[in-house]
């Protein structure tokens, strides 16, 4: 993926620790440019939330996760999202996450881990189904879970970007999602100066858990009278 940014060029790549094939994630849910599907769901505090109520001035990062009760990857993801909540809101985005967990389950997890952004309860999985991401192979206590993924929704209510990984264990970090959108600068930068160009190397995260996808960026600024072809 290549993003134009200022006078330079940013090259972005996703990195993960695990690889496996599970589902064709490109077919899941609304696609880029389509409208997000409205919902009305209670959060962990019992407050009713909608697309409009969770949105920020530049849009919404909407996360679908399996469970805060029994899914360790989801639990790690939610804690990571809370850790970077200030980065998300500073970039102008609202943040909310949806699962089939009951409000009491979400409240217990939120209280234990200090989660302050809305965790939305979709008991019965009507919203998950309406979004086209219901895992129809899940049975028993997992029946009703979504395929985990993230939608970035613009202020007009259209899907701006989406992130689904084939292995359900893998999730993009919050700052990685923002870096992909060009909405926030990645983490600490290393600058390399050559005779013909200057390279600024950055990573979206200084620390990542197993299964977290982070973003590595290279900003290339050509010297005087230099041209870049790609």
C-alpha atoms as one frame of an Amber mdcrd trajectory, in Angstrom:
protein
   0.000   0.000   0.000   1.341   3.484  -0.896   0.140   6.748   0.619   1.120
  10.170  -0.688   1.966  12.412   2.230   3.420  15.878   1.848   6.514  16.107
  -0.318   7.514  12.515   0.263   6.128   9.054  -0.333   5.066   6.704   2.452
   5.322   2.972   1.859   3.238   0.923   4.277   3.438  -2.805   5.009   1.614
  -5.064   7.448   3.605  -7.417   9.662   2.308 -10.365  11.690   3.740 -13.266
  13.648   1.373 -15.972  12.391  -0.033 -17.038   9.020  -2.933 -19.375   8.358
  -5.929 -19.641   6.035  -9.401 -19.620   7.560 -11.937 -17.580   5.564 -12.090
 -15.334   2.500 -12.149 -12.110   4.466 -12.476  -9.946   1.357 -16.149 -10.946
   1.053 -17.128 -10.097   4.643 -19.392  -7.166   5.403 -19.850  -3.817   3.670
 -17.137  -2.900   1.207 -15.258   0.385   0.854 -17.588   3.084  -0.433 -20.762
   1.368   0.779 -22.856   2.807   3.590 -22.412   1.526   7.120 -25.452  -0.258
   8.538 -27.257   1.537  11.344 -27.556  -0.019  14.787 -29.004   0.787  18.197
 -27.270  -1.172  20.955 -26.634  -0.857  24.706 -23.080  -0.312  25.907 -21.404
  -1.681  29.042 -23.021   1.099  31.131 -26.512   0.483  29.782 -26.486   3.565
  27.558 -28.047   3.214  24.101 -25.557   3.885  21.319 -25.908   4.448  17.560
 -23.513   5.129  14.691 -24.009   8.842  15.283 -23.423   8.696  19.046 -20.081
   6.860  18.798 -18.725   8.937  15.890 -15.959  11.525  16.077 -15.637  14.578
  13.817 -13.596  12.584  11.279 -15.519   9.329  11.580 -15.563   6.096  13.543
 -13.339   3.092  14.148 -15.856   0.261  14.629 -14.449  -3.045  15.872 -16.289
  -6.384  15.805 -14.837  -8.929  18.248 -15.734 -12.447  19.342 -16.016 -12.174
  23.139 -14.530 -10.334  26.094 -15.408 -13.365  28.247 -13.515 -16.272  26.705
 -11.496 -15.024  23.679  -7.926 -14.127  24.748  -7.126 -12.439  21.424 -10.177
 -10.177  21.772  -9.349  -9.331  25.353  -5.805  -8.359  24.381  -7.134  -6.315
  21.464  -9.586  -4.372  23.633  -6.904  -3.532  26.193  -4.600  -2.393  23.365
  -7.373  -0.201  21.930  -7.892   1.422  25.330  -4.166   2.058  25.637  -4.263
   4.040  22.392  -7.717   5.591  22.817  -6.180   9.046  23.157  -4.390   8.587
  19.803  -7.668   7.586  18.151  -9.649  10.503  19.553  -6.821  12.973  18.893
  -6.980  11.930  15.234 -10.667  12.851  15.251 -12.204   9.379  15.347 -14.711
   7.810  17.678 -14.120   4.230  18.814 -16.613   1.479  19.644 -16.542  -2.316
  19.682 -19.387  -4.822  19.179 -19.793  -8.452  20.262 -22.561 -10.856  21.203
 -21.615 -10.534  24.880 -24.328  -9.490  27.329 -24.027  -5.986  28.863 -23.107
  -7.458  32.267 -20.241  -9.422  30.697 -18.957  -6.325  28.937 -19.267  -4.257
  32.119 -17.289  -6.800  34.149 -14.469  -6.756  31.606 -14.550  -2.966  31.243
 -14.439  -2.442  35.009 -11.549  -4.857  35.439  -9.419  -3.407  32.639 -10.465
   0.246  32.688 -12.145   0.238  29.281 -13.833   3.611  28.758 -14.872   3.497
  25.094 -18.274   1.919  24.272 -18.439  -1.880  24.268 -21.743  -2.653  22.525
 -23.879  -5.683  23.313 -25.483  -7.423  20.326 -27.248 -10.265  22.153 -28.925
 -12.357  19.472 -26.359 -11.127  16.904 -28.873  -9.166  14.820 -26.395  -6.374
  14.090 -23.571  -8.836  13.439 -25.808 -10.667  10.960 -26.991  -7.439   9.322
 -23.366  -6.440   8.744 -22.721  -9.766   6.991 -19.955 -10.958   9.301 -21.710
 -13.696  11.315 -19.529 -16.787  11.714 -22.015 -19.435  10.583 -19.618 -22.267
  11.436 -19.562 -21.359  15.132 -21.574 -23.648  17.415 -22.271 -24.068  21.130
 -21.243 -21.102  23.249 -19.553 -19.517  20.209 -22.741 -19.490  18.112 -23.464
 -15.886  17.158 -19.905 -14.576  17.105 -18.688 -12.385  14.240 -15.629 -12.858
  12.115 -13.432 -10.301  13.913 -12.630  -7.199  11.932 -12.592  -3.416  11.910
 -14.396  -0.861   9.786 -13.288   2.764   9.458 -16.373   4.859   8.722 -16.182
   8.414   7.377 -18.355  11.309   8.656 -20.940  10.703   5.905 -21.505   7.127
   7.097 -19.621   5.372   4.305 -16.959   2.699   4.751 -13.611   4.439   4.319
 -11.395   1.448   5.012 -11.693  -2.054   6.488  -9.344  -4.503   8.142  -9.948
  -8.258   8.321  -7.199 -10.839   8.762  -7.608 -14.424   7.583  -6.384 -15.926
  10.883  -8.857 -14.823  13.554  -5.972 -14.637  16.044  -4.498 -11.618  14.221
  -5.715  -8.030  14.690  -4.353  -4.676  13.597  -3.334  -2.358  16.406  -5.143
   0.954  16.792  -2.159   3.021  15.751  -1.576   0.715  12.783  -5.134   1.399
  11.593  -4.591   5.128  11.934  -1.275   4.953  10.112  -2.932   3.115   7.224
  -5.426   5.978   6.935  -2.709   8.587   7.144  -4.623   9.942  10.137  -1.830
   9.780  12.693   1.920   9.694  12.587   3.428   6.319  13.490   5.734   5.939
  16.468   9.352   6.912  16.983  11.162   7.647  13.726  14.684   6.841  12.528
  16.104   9.141   9.836  18.680   8.012   7.266  20.218  10.627   4.954  21.835
   9.636   1.680  23.310  11.513  -1.229  20.122  11.356  -3.305  17.304  10.998
  -0.753  16.313  11.071   2.908  14.527   8.062   4.435  12.407   8.239   7.586
  11.648   4.789   9.027   8.833   4.380  11.549   6.756   1.678  13.242   3.198
   2.227  14.449   3.864   0.409  17.738   6.867   0.121  20.025   5.293  -2.883
  21.784   3.025  -5.539  20.219   1.402  -8.691  21.553   1.385 -12.018  19.706
  -1.007 -11.749  16.762  -0.962  -7.952  16.585  -0.327  -6.544  13.146   1.695
  -3.359  13.172   2.524  -0.926  10.379   6.043  -0.235   9.170   6.436   2.965
   7.143   9.186   4.398   4.970   8.957   8.062   3.986  11.206   8.828   1.018
  12.067  12.472   0.317  14.095  12.920  -2.901  16.929  15.410  -3.053  16.948
  18.438  -5.371  16.250  17.643  -9.048  15.624  13.961  -8.203  12.618  12.045
  -9.545  10.888   8.976  -8.067   9.218   6.301 -10.221   7.055   3.516  -8.803
